[in-house]
Each structure stands twice: as C-alpha cells, then as structure tokens.
Short mmCIF file of C-alpha atoms in Angstrom, two decimals:
data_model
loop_
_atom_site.label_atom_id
_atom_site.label_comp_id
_atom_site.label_asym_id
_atom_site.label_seq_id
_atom_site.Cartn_x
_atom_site.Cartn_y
_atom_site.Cartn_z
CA UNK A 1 -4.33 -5.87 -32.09
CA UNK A 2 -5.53 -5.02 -28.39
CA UNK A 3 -2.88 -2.47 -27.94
CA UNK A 4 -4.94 -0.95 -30.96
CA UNK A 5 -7.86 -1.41 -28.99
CA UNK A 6 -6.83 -0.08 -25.88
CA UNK A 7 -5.56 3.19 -28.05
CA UNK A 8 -8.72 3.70 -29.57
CA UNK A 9 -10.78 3.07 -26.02
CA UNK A 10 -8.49 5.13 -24.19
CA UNK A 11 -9.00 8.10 -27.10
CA UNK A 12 -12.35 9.19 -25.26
CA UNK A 13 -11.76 11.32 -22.86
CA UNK A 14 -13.56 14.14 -20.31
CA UNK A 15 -12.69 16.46 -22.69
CA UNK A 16 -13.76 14.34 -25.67
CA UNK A 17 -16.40 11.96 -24.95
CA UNK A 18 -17.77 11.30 -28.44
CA UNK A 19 -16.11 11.37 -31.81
CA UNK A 20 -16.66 10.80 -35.41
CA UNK A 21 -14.75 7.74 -37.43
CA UNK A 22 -12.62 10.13 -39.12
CA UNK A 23 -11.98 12.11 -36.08
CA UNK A 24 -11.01 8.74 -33.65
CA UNK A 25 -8.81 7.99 -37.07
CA UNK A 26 -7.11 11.13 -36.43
CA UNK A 27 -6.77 10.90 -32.29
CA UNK A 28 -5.36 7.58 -32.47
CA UNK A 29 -3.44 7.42 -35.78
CA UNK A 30 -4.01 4.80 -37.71
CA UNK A 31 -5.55 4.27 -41.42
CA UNK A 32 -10.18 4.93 -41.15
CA UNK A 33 -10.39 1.26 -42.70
CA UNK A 34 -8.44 -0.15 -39.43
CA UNK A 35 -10.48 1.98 -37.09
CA UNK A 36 -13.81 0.99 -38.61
CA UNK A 37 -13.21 -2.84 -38.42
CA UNK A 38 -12.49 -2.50 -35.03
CA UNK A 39 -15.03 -0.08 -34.01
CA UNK A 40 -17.81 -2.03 -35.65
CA UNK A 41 -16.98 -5.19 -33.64
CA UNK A 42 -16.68 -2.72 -30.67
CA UNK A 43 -19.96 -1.62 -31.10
CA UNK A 44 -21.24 -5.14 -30.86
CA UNK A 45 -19.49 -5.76 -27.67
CA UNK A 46 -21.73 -2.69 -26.04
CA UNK A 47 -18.17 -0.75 -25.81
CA UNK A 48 -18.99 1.51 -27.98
CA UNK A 49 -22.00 3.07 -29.32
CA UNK A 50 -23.24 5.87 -31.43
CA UNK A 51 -25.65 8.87 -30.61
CA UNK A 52 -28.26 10.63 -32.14
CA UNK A 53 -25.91 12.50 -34.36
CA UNK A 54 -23.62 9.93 -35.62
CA UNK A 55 -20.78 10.26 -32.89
CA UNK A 56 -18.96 7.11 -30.79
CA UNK A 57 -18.89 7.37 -27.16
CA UNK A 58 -18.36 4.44 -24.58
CA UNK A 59 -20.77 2.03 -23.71
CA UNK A 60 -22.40 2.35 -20.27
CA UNK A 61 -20.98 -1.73 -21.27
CA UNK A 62 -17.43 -0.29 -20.71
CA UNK A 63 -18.23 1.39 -17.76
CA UNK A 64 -19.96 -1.70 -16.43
CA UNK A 65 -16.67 -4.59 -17.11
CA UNK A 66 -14.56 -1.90 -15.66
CA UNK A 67 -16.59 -1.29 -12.14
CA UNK A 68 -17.25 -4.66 -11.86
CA UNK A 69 -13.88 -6.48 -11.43
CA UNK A 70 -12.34 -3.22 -10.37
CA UNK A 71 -10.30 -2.69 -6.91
CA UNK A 72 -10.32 0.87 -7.70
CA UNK A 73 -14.31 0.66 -7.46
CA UNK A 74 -14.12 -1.12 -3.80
CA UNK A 75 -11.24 0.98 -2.97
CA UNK A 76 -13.82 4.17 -3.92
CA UNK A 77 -17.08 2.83 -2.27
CA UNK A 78 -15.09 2.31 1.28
CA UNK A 79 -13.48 5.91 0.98
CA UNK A 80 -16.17 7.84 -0.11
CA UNK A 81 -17.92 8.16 3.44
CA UNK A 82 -14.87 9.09 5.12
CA UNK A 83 -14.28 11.36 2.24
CA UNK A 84 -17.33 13.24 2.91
CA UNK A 85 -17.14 13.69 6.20
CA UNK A 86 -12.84 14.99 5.62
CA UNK A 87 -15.01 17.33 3.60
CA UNK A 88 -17.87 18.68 5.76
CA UNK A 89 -15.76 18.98 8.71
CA UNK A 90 -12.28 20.82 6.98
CA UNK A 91 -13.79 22.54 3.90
CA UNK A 92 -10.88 21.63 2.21
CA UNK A 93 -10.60 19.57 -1.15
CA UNK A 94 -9.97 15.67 -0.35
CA UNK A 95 -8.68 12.86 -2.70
CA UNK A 96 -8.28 9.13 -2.83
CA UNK A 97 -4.97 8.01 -5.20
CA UNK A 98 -3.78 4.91 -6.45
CA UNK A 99 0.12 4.55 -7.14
CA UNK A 100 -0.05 3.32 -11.44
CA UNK A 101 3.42 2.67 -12.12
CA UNK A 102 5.12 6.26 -11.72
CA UNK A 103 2.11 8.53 -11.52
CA UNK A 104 -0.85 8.45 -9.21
CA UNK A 105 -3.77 7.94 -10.37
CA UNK A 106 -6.75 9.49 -8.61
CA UNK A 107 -9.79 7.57 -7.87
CA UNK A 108 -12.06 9.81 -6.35
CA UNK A 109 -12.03 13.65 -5.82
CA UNK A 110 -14.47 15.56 -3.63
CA UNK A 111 -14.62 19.45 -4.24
CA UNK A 112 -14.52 21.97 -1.94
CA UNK A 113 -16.40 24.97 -3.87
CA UNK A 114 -14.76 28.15 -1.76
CA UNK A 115 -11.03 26.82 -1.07
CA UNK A 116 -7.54 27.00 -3.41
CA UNK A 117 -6.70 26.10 -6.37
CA UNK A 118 -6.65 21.45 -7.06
CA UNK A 119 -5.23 20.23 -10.29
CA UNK A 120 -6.65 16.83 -9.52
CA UNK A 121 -9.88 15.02 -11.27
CA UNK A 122 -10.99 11.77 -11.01
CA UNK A 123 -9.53 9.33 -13.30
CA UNK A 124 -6.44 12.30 -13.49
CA UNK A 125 -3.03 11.52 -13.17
CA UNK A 126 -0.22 13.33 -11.20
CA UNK A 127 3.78 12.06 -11.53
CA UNK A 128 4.73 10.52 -8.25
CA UNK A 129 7.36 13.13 -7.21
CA UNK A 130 4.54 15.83 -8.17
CA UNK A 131 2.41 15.65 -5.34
CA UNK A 132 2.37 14.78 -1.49
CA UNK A 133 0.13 11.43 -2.34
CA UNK A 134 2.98 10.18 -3.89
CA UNK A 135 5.86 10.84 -1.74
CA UNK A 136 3.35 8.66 0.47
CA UNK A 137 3.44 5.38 -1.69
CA UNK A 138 7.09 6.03 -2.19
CA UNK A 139 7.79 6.69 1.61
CA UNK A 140 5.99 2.87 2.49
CA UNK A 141 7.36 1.25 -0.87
CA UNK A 142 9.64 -1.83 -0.67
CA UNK A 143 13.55 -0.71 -0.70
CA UNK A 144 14.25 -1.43 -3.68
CA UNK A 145 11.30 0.41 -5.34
CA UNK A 146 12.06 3.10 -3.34
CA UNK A 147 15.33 3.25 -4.17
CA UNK A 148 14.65 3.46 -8.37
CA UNK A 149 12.78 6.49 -7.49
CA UNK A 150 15.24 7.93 -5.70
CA UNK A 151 17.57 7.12 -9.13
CA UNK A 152 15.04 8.44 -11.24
CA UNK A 153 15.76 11.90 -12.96
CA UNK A 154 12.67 13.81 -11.70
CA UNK A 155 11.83 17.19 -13.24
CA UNK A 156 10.84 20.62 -11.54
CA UNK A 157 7.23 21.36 -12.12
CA UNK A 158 7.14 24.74 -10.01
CA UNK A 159 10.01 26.06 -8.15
CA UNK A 160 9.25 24.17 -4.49
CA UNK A 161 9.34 21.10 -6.38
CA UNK A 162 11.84 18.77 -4.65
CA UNK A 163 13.99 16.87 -7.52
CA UNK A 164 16.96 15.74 -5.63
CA UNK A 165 17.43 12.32 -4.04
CA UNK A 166 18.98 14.01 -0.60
CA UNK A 167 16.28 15.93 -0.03
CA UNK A 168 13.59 13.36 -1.13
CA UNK A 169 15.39 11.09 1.14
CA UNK A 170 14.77 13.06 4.26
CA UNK A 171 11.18 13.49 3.32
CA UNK A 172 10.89 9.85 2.98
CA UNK A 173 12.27 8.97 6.48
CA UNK A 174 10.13 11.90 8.03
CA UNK A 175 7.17 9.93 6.04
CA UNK A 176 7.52 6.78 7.66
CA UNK A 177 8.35 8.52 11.04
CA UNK A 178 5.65 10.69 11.24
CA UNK A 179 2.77 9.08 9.14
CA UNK A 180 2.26 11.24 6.67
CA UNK A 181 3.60 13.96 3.76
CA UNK A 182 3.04 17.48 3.73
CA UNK A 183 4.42 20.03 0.85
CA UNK A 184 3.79 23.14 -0.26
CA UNK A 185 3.47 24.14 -3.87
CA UNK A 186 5.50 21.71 -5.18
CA UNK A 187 3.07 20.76 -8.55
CA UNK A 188 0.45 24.18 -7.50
CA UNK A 189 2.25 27.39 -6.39
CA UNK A 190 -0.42 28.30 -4.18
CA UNK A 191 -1.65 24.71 -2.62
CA UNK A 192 -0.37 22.29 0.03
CA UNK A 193 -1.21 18.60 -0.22
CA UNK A 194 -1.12 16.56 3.06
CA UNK A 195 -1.60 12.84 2.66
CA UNK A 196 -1.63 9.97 4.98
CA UNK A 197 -1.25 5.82 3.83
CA UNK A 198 -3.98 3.65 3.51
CA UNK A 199 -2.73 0.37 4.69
CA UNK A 200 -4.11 -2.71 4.40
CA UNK A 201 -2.29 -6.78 4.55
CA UNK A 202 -0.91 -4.89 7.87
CA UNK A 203 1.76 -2.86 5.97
CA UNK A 204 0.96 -2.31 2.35
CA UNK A 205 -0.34 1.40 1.16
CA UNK A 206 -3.45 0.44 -0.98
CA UNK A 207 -4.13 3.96 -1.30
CA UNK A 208 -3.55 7.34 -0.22
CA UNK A 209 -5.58 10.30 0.98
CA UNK A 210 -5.07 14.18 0.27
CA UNK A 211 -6.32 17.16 1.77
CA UNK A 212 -5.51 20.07 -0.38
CA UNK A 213 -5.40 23.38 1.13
CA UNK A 214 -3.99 27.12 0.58
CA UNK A 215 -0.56 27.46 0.76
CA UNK A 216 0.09 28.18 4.68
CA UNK A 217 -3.04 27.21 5.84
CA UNK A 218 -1.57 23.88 6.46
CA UNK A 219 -2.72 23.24 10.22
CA UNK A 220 -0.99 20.03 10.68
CA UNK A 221 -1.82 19.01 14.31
CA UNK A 222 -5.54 19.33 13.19
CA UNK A 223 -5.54 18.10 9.92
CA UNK A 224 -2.77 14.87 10.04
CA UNK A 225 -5.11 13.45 12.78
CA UNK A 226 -8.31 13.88 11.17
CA UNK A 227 -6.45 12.72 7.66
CA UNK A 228 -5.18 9.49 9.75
CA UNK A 229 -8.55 8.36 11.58
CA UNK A 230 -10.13 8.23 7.83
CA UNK A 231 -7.66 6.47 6.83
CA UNK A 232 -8.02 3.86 9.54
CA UNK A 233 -12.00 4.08 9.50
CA UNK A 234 -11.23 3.01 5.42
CA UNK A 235 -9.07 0.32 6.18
CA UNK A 236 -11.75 -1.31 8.30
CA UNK A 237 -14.06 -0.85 5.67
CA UNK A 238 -11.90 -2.62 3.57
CA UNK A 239 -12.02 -5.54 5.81
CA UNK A 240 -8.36 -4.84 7.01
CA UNK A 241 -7.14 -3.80 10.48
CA UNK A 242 -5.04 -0.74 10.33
CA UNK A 243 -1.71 -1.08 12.40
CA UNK A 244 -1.36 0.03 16.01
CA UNK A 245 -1.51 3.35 16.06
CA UNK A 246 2.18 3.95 16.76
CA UNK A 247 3.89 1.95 14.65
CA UNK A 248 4.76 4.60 11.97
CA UNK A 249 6.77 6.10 14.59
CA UNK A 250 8.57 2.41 15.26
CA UNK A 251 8.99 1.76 11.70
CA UNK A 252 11.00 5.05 11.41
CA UNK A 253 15.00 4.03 9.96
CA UNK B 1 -10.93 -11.57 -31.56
CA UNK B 2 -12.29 -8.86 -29.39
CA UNK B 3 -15.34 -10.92 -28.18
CA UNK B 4 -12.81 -12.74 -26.15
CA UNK B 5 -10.93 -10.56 -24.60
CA UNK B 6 -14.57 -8.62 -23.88
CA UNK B 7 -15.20 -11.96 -22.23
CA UNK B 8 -11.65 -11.99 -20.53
CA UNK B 9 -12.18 -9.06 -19.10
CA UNK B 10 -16.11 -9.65 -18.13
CA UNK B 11 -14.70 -12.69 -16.18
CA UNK B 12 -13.98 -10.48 -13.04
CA UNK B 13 -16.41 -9.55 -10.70
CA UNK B 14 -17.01 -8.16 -7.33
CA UNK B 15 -17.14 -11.83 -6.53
CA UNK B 16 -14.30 -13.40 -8.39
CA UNK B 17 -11.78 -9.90 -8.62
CA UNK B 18 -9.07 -12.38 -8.92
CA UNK B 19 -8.24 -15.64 -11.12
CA UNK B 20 -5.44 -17.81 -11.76
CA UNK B 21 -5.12 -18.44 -15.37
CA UNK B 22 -6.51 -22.15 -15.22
CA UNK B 23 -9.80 -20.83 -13.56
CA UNK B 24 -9.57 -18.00 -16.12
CA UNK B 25 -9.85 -20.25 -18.89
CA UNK B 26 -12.62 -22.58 -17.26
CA UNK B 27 -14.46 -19.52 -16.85
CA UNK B 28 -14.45 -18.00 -20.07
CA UNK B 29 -14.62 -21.62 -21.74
CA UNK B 30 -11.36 -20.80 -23.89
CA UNK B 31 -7.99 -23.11 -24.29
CA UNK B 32 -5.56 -22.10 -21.73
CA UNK B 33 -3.07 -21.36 -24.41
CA UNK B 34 -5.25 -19.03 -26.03
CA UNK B 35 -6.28 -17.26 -22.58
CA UNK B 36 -2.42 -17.46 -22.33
CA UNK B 37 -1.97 -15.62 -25.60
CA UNK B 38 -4.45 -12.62 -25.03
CA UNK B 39 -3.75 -12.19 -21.14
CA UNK B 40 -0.10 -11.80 -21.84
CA UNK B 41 -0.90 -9.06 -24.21
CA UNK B 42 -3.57 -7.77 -21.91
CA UNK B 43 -0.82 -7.68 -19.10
CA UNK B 44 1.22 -5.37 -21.67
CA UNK B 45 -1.45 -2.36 -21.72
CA UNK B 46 -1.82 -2.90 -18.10
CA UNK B 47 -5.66 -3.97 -18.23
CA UNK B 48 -4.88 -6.89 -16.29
CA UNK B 49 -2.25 -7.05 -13.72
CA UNK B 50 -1.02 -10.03 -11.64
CA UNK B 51 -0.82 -9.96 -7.69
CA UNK B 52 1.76 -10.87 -5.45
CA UNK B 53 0.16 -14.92 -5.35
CA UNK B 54 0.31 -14.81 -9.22
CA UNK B 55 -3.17 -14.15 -9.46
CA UNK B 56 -4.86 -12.18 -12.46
CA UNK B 57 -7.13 -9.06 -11.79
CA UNK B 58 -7.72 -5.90 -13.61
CA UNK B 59 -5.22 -3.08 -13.77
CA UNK B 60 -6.65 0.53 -12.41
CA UNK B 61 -5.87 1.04 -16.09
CA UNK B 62 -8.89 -0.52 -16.85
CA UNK B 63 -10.64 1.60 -14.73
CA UNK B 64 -8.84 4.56 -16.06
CA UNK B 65 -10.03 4.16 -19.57
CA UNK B 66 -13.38 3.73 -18.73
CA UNK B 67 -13.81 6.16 -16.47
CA UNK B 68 -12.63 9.10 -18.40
CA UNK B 69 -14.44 7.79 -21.45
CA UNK B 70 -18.24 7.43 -19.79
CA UNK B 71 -20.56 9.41 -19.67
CA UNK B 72 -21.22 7.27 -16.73
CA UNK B 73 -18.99 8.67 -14.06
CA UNK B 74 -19.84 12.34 -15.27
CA UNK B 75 -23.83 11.57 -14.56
CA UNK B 76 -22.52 10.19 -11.12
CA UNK B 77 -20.64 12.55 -10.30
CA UNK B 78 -23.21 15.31 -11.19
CA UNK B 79 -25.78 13.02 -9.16
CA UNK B 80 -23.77 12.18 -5.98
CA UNK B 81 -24.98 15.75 -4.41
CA UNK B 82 -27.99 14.99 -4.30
CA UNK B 83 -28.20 11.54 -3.66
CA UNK B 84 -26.53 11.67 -0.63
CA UNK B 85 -29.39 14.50 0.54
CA UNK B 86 -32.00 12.39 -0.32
CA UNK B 87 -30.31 9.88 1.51
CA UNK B 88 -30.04 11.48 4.25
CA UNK B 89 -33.04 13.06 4.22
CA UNK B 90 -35.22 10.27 3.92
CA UNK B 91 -33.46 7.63 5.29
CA UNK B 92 -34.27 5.04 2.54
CA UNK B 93 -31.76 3.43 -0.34
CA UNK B 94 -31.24 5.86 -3.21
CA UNK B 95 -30.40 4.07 -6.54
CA UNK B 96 -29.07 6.10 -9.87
CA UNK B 97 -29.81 3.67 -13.44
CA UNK B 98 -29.19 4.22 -16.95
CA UNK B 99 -30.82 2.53 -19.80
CA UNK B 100 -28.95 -0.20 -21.51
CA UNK B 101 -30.32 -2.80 -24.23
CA UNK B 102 -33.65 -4.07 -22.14
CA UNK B 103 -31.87 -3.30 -18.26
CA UNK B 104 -31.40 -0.89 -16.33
CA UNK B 105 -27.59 -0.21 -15.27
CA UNK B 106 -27.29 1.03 -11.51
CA UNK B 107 -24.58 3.34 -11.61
CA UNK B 108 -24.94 4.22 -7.62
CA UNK B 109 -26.39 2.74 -5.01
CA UNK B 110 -26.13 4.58 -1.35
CA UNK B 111 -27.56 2.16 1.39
CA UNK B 112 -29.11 3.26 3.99
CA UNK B 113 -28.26 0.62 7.07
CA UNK B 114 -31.70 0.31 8.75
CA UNK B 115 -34.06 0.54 5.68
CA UNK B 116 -35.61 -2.60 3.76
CA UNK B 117 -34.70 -4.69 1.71
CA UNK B 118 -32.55 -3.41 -1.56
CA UNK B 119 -31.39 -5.77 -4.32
CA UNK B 120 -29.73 -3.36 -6.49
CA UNK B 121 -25.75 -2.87 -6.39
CA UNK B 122 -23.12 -0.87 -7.80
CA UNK B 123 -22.57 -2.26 -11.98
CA UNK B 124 -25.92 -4.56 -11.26
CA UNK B 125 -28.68 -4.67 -13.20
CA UNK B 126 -32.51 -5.36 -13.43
CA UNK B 127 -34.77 -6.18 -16.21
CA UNK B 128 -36.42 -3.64 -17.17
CA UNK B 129 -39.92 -4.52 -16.27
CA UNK B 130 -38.72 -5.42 -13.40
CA UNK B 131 -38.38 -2.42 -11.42
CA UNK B 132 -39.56 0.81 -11.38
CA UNK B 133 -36.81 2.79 -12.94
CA UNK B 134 -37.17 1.01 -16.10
CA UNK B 135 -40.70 1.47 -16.14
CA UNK B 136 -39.87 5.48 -16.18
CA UNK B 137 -37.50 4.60 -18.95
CA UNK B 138 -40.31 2.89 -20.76
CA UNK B 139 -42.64 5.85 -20.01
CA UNK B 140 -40.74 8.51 -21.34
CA UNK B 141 -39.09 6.24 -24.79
CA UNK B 142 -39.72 7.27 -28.37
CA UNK B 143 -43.04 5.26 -29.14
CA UNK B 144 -41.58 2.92 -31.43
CA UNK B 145 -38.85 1.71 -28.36
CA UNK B 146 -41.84 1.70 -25.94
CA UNK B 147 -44.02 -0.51 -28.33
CA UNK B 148 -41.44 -2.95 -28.91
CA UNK B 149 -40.73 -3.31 -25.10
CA UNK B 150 -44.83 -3.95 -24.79
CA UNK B 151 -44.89 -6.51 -27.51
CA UNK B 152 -41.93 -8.69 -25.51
CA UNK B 153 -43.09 -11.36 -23.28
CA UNK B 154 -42.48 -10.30 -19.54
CA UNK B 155 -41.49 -12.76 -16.96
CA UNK B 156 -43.11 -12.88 -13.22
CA UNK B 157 -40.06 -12.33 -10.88
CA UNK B 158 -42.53 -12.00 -7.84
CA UNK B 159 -46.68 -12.72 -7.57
CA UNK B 160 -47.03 -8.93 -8.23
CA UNK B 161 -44.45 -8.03 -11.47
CA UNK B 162 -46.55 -6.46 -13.94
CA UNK B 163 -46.64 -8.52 -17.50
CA UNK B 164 -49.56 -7.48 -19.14
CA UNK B 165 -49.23 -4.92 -22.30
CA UNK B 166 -52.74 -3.63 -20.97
CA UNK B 167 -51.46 -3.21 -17.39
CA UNK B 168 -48.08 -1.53 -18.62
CA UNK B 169 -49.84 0.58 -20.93
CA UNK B 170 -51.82 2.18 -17.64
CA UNK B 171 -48.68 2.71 -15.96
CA UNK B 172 -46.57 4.18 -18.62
CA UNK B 173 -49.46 6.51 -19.22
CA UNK B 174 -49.78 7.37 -15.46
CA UNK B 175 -45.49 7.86 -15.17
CA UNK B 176 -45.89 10.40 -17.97
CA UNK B 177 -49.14 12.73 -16.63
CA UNK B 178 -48.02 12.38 -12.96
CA UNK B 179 -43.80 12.84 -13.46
CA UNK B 180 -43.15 8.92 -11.71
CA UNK B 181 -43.51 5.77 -11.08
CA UNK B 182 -44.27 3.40 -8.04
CA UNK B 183 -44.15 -0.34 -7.84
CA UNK B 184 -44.73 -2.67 -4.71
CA UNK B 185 -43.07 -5.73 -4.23
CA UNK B 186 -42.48 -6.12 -8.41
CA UNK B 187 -38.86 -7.61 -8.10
CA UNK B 188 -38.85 -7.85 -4.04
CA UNK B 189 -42.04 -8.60 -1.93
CA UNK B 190 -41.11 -6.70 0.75
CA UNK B 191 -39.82 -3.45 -1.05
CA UNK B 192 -41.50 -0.70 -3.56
CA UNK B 193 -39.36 1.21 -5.71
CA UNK B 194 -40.47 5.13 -6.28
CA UNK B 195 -38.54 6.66 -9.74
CA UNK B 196 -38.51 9.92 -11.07
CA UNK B 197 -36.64 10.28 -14.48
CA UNK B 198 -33.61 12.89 -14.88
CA UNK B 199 -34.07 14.79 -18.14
CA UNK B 200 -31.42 16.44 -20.74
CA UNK B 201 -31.83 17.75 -24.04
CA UNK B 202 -34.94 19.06 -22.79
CA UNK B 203 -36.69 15.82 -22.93
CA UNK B 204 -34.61 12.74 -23.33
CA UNK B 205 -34.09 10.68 -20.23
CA UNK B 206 -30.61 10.09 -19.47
CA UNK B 207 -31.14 8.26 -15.88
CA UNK B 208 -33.29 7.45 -13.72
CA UNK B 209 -33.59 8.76 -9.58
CA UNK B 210 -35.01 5.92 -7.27
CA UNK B 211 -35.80 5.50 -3.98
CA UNK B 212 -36.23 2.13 -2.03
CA UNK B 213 -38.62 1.80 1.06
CA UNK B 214 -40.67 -0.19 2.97
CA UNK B 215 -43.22 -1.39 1.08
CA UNK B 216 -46.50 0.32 2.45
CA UNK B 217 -44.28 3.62 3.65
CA UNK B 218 -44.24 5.45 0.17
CA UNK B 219 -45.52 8.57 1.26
CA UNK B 220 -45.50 9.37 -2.30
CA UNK B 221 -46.55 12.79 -1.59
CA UNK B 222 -43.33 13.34 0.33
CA UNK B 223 -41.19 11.23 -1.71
CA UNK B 224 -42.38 12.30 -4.83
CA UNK B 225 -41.32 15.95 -4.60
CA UNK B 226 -38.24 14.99 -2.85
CA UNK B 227 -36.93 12.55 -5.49
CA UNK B 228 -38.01 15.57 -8.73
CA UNK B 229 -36.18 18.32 -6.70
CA UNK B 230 -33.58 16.19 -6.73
CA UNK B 231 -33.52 15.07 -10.25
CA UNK B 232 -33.89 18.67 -11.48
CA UNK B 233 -30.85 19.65 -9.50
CA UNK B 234 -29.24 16.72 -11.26
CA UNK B 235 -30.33 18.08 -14.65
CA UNK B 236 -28.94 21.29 -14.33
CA UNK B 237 -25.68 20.26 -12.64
CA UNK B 238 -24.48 18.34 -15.89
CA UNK B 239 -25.53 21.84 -17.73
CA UNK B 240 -29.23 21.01 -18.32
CA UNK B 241 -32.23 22.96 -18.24
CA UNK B 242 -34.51 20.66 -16.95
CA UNK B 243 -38.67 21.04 -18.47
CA UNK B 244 -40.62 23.36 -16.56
CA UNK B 245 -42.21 21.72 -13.25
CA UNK B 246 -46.01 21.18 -15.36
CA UNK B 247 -44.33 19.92 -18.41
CA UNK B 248 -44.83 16.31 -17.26
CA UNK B 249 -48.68 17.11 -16.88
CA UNK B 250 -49.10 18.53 -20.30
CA UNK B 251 -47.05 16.03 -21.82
CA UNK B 252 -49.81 13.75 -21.00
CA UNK B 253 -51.50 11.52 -24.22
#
C-alpha cells in the first residue's frame, strides 16, 4: 500500500506538476477506483490538492514534511553561499550531489546563463559512473563499496565515457591522491565536470561539488583550489572540520 | 493508513532529523510494532533510511519526490535571484511564503547576520494574522476566503497583533490601493515585517516577498519599490506577466 503511494507521489514531476484522476491512473498504472481512494485520503493529509481546474498537484504539505526532516535541505542551505560565490567568481555552472544508491542525485544547481551545455537539474539524477561527482563518492567509498562498482557492468553514455574497471581504477587512486575528479565529456560531449568531496565525521563524503565547464576550458590549478576551499568553507558550515589540508595526498594507496 | 505514515514521516524535524524506533513510536503515539510494520516498508521505497548508529531519518528520496513534484521549489528557484539582491541590497532578512490552510509557509529565508530580530525559518510557519505576508494574502483573496478569515477569532501574539475585523478591514483595504503591507512588532516587538505579494495568472497571488527590519527603519518609500521590483521580476521569471505597475491603485474598492 505505501509503495502505491510513493508511485503515485513520485508521478508529479517538473515536467508534470498537475494531473487529472484518469491521467495519474494512467502514469502510475493501476485501476481509477485504487487511485481515487488513495488520492482522496491524500488530499486530506495536505499532500495533495486540486486547482482551479480540477487537476492534482502536491501540497506545499509535501514540500513542507520533506524540507523539514531533510539532510538534503541542511546539506543545501550550508552550500548555497559557497555556491554563489563558485558562481560569481568562475562563471561556470556549479552543483551540489548526493550519492542515492547508484546515481547521484543533485541537490542544488546554480546556472551559469553564457557557459556550455549541463544536463543537471535539481532533484535530477545522473548514474554514478556518468559524471565526475560520482567518481568522487566512489573514489572516498569504503572498499568494499568501491569494489561492487568496480564489478558493476557500466554502460557507455558518449564515447569518453570510461566503462572499464582498469581504467576506473586509476581514476579512483588519482581521486584520493589528488582531491578531486576531472573528465571530459564522458555523459556531455562538449562539457567537463570537476568535483571535489565534501567531508564531514573527518572522512566521510556527505556531498560533492561540480563545476561544469566547456570541454578544454578545464583550468585545473585555478579551479580544483577554488572547488576545494568551498568545500571546506561547507564543511564548517555543517558544523564539521574538514581534514588537514594534505591528507588527500597521505591517504593516496 | 496513510495518516500514519503522514505522521511517521512529520515526526522528523530540523530538531529531531534522527530517531530510534522506540522514540519514533513515543513520538507519533503508535505501538512499536505497528511503527515497526510501516517503517520497514517505508525503509523499502527508501523514504526513510537508517544511519550507521541504527538511527531512522529520511531518505533524499523523500526529498526527491517532493521536490520535483512542488510547485514549491520551482517558485524558489524562480525567486532566489532576486532575493539574494534584495538581500544584499538592503541588508535586512528577506522571507519568500506561500499560502497554506490559515499559515503562511516560508519557503526561503536568507538572513542577513547583523539585522534584527527574524523568527521565520526555512518549512516554518506563521499564522496568518500574524505577520504581514499573510495579511497581503488576505488582501488580495477572493472575498468569500477574506470574509471567512475576518469572521475567525484572532489571537494577540504580541500587545500590538491586530484582531479586530474593523482594524483588518482598514489594512486589507490599504494592502490593495497602496500594492503592501507593513506591520510593527505584530508577531515580534522588536521587528516590522514589509510584504509585497508576487502575482500569476494576472491576478492570483502565488507568494508573498517580505522583508524584515528594525522596527522604526522601514523606509517604506525605499523598501517598498525595492521589494515590487523584485516581486515583478519574480513574476515574470516563472513565465508571468505581472499587472501593470497602477493596477494595484485601480484595483482599489
């Protein structure tokens, strides 16, 4: 019964934000008589609500439960500052992800009107071999995590992905050596993501944070330093004190 | 059925993010074997997660689902802009509310370190009458919605909340010929709140735009153009055409 809950919540979308019975009947497959018992003791919860012509849509109730007990919404608040400033100063596109079993899931997403092409949105998912934010979480992971990744059968997404465990294993060590990920075009043919950890507990990645730029327009000595002092400034928002600033390099294998 | 895992999940807050089941179950007043039952399934969709000291919290599932769903994060996302100006601008707390049952919702709240006194959070709310984005709500409701919120009795949160119907009346009257609303000290003697309402559909209110100072430093002929620049930008950033700048005036009963 709540995993037909959670389908019908999770059938609202960006792209589809209100709906008709018949049309949620449709989206989430199951028999109009089902959908409008639970929707009508939905609606009474504040989790969903109808508009002026008829259509459901989330609660701002929803919204509320989910903010409230929400890392992900602490997680955003702290980042957001440093977010804005990775912004202002590069003029590149910055995110904040969250690794969500094998995908990361991005919290927060700050535009850059004038620079390359970024497949991510907020609340938008990318598979963890897809993008440099992942690589991150993977890089930091306990062994044995890391190690069903590197088992996993991971599938090309553009030519410059990287799908075999060799190769993902140097990129890994270089990770932990050097602090952070940087690849080219491996989920975008024309971007580069560079991300950095977010550490807190002294060791474990709570969170990782993207610049996306134009293929070749990388910059690393400026942008890995700039990407790693937010990420430190966010720890200690966070209430955490990020590691001494060498010990990436110690930790290397 | 759903009414308790709506209560489940309301359990966690930015001041209790993490429960074991026993204090789960004291705090939702439900048999641990039936908080048992539902968290185990709630576990399955990934709406609640446990941590490594066995704790329960919310998944960024959770988060996920409601995020993409609301209507919510696109209004703060199409707000943050210009919040952030006004922010920085004035130098005072800037506050973003929706409308829900007889409270307003704060979906953002940007502090500003050195300013006064601001009670509003992130997910908080405040009763309507008790602040002045609500008041704009009130102002700017159909006239049945605005008659019914006259006819309930008002509490006084502070010696200078507004209760009267006659009172209210005055101000909902002014809010509509003049575009916003002030209000000293109403929830917090030390503060005033100065809102501005953010229109769609070319007339409905879908938030509300506040600024927190000082009480006694409204400057409301700074502020006020300030905050409906801002809102306008708003408006037409989630693809509205806001009124035209006299509409408020003419509006007027």
């Amino acid at each position: 019964m709540i995993h037909r809950v959670v389908r019908i919540l999770s059938a609202f979308t960006d792209d589809d934000p209100a709906m008709h019975m018949r049309e949620l009947a449709r989206a989430v497959n199951l028999p109009v008589s089902t959908v409008h018992r639970l929707v009508t003791e939905l609606e009474v919860e504040g989790l969903l609500v109808r508009d002026d012509s008829g259509r459901l849509r989330h609660g701002h109730r929803m919204w509320e439960i989910a903010s409230r007990g929400s890392s992900a919404s602490s997680l955003r608040e702290a980042a957001l500052p440093s977010m804005e400033d990775l912004l202002n100063h590069t003029g590149n596109h910055v995110s904040l992800g969250v690794l969500d079993g094998t995908d990361v899931l991005y919290l927060e997403r700050l535009a850059a009107d004038d620079s390359t092409v970024n497949i991510t949105r907020v609340a938008g998912r990318l598979p963890v071999h897809g993008c440099s934010a992942g690589l991150v979480f993977m890089a930091f992971a306990p062994d044995d995590e890391r190690e069903l990744f590197l088992q996993r059968r991971h599938t090309k997404l553009t030519e410059d992905t990287v799908t075999t465990s060799e190769e993902l294993r140097v990129i890994m060590a270089d990770a932990r050596r050097l602090g952070y990920v940087s690849m080219a075009g491996i989920i975008v043919e024309e971007s580069s993501g560079i991300s950095v950890p977010i550490f807190i507990d002294g060791g474990r990645v709570a969170a990782t944070l993207t610049l996306i730029v134009p293929r070749g327009d990388e910059r690393l000595s400026i942008t890995v330093p700039q990407l790693i002092l937010a990420a430190r400034a966010i720890s200690r928002r966070l209430g955490h004190r990020p590691p001494p600033m060498g010990m990436q390099r110690r930790s290397a294998p």
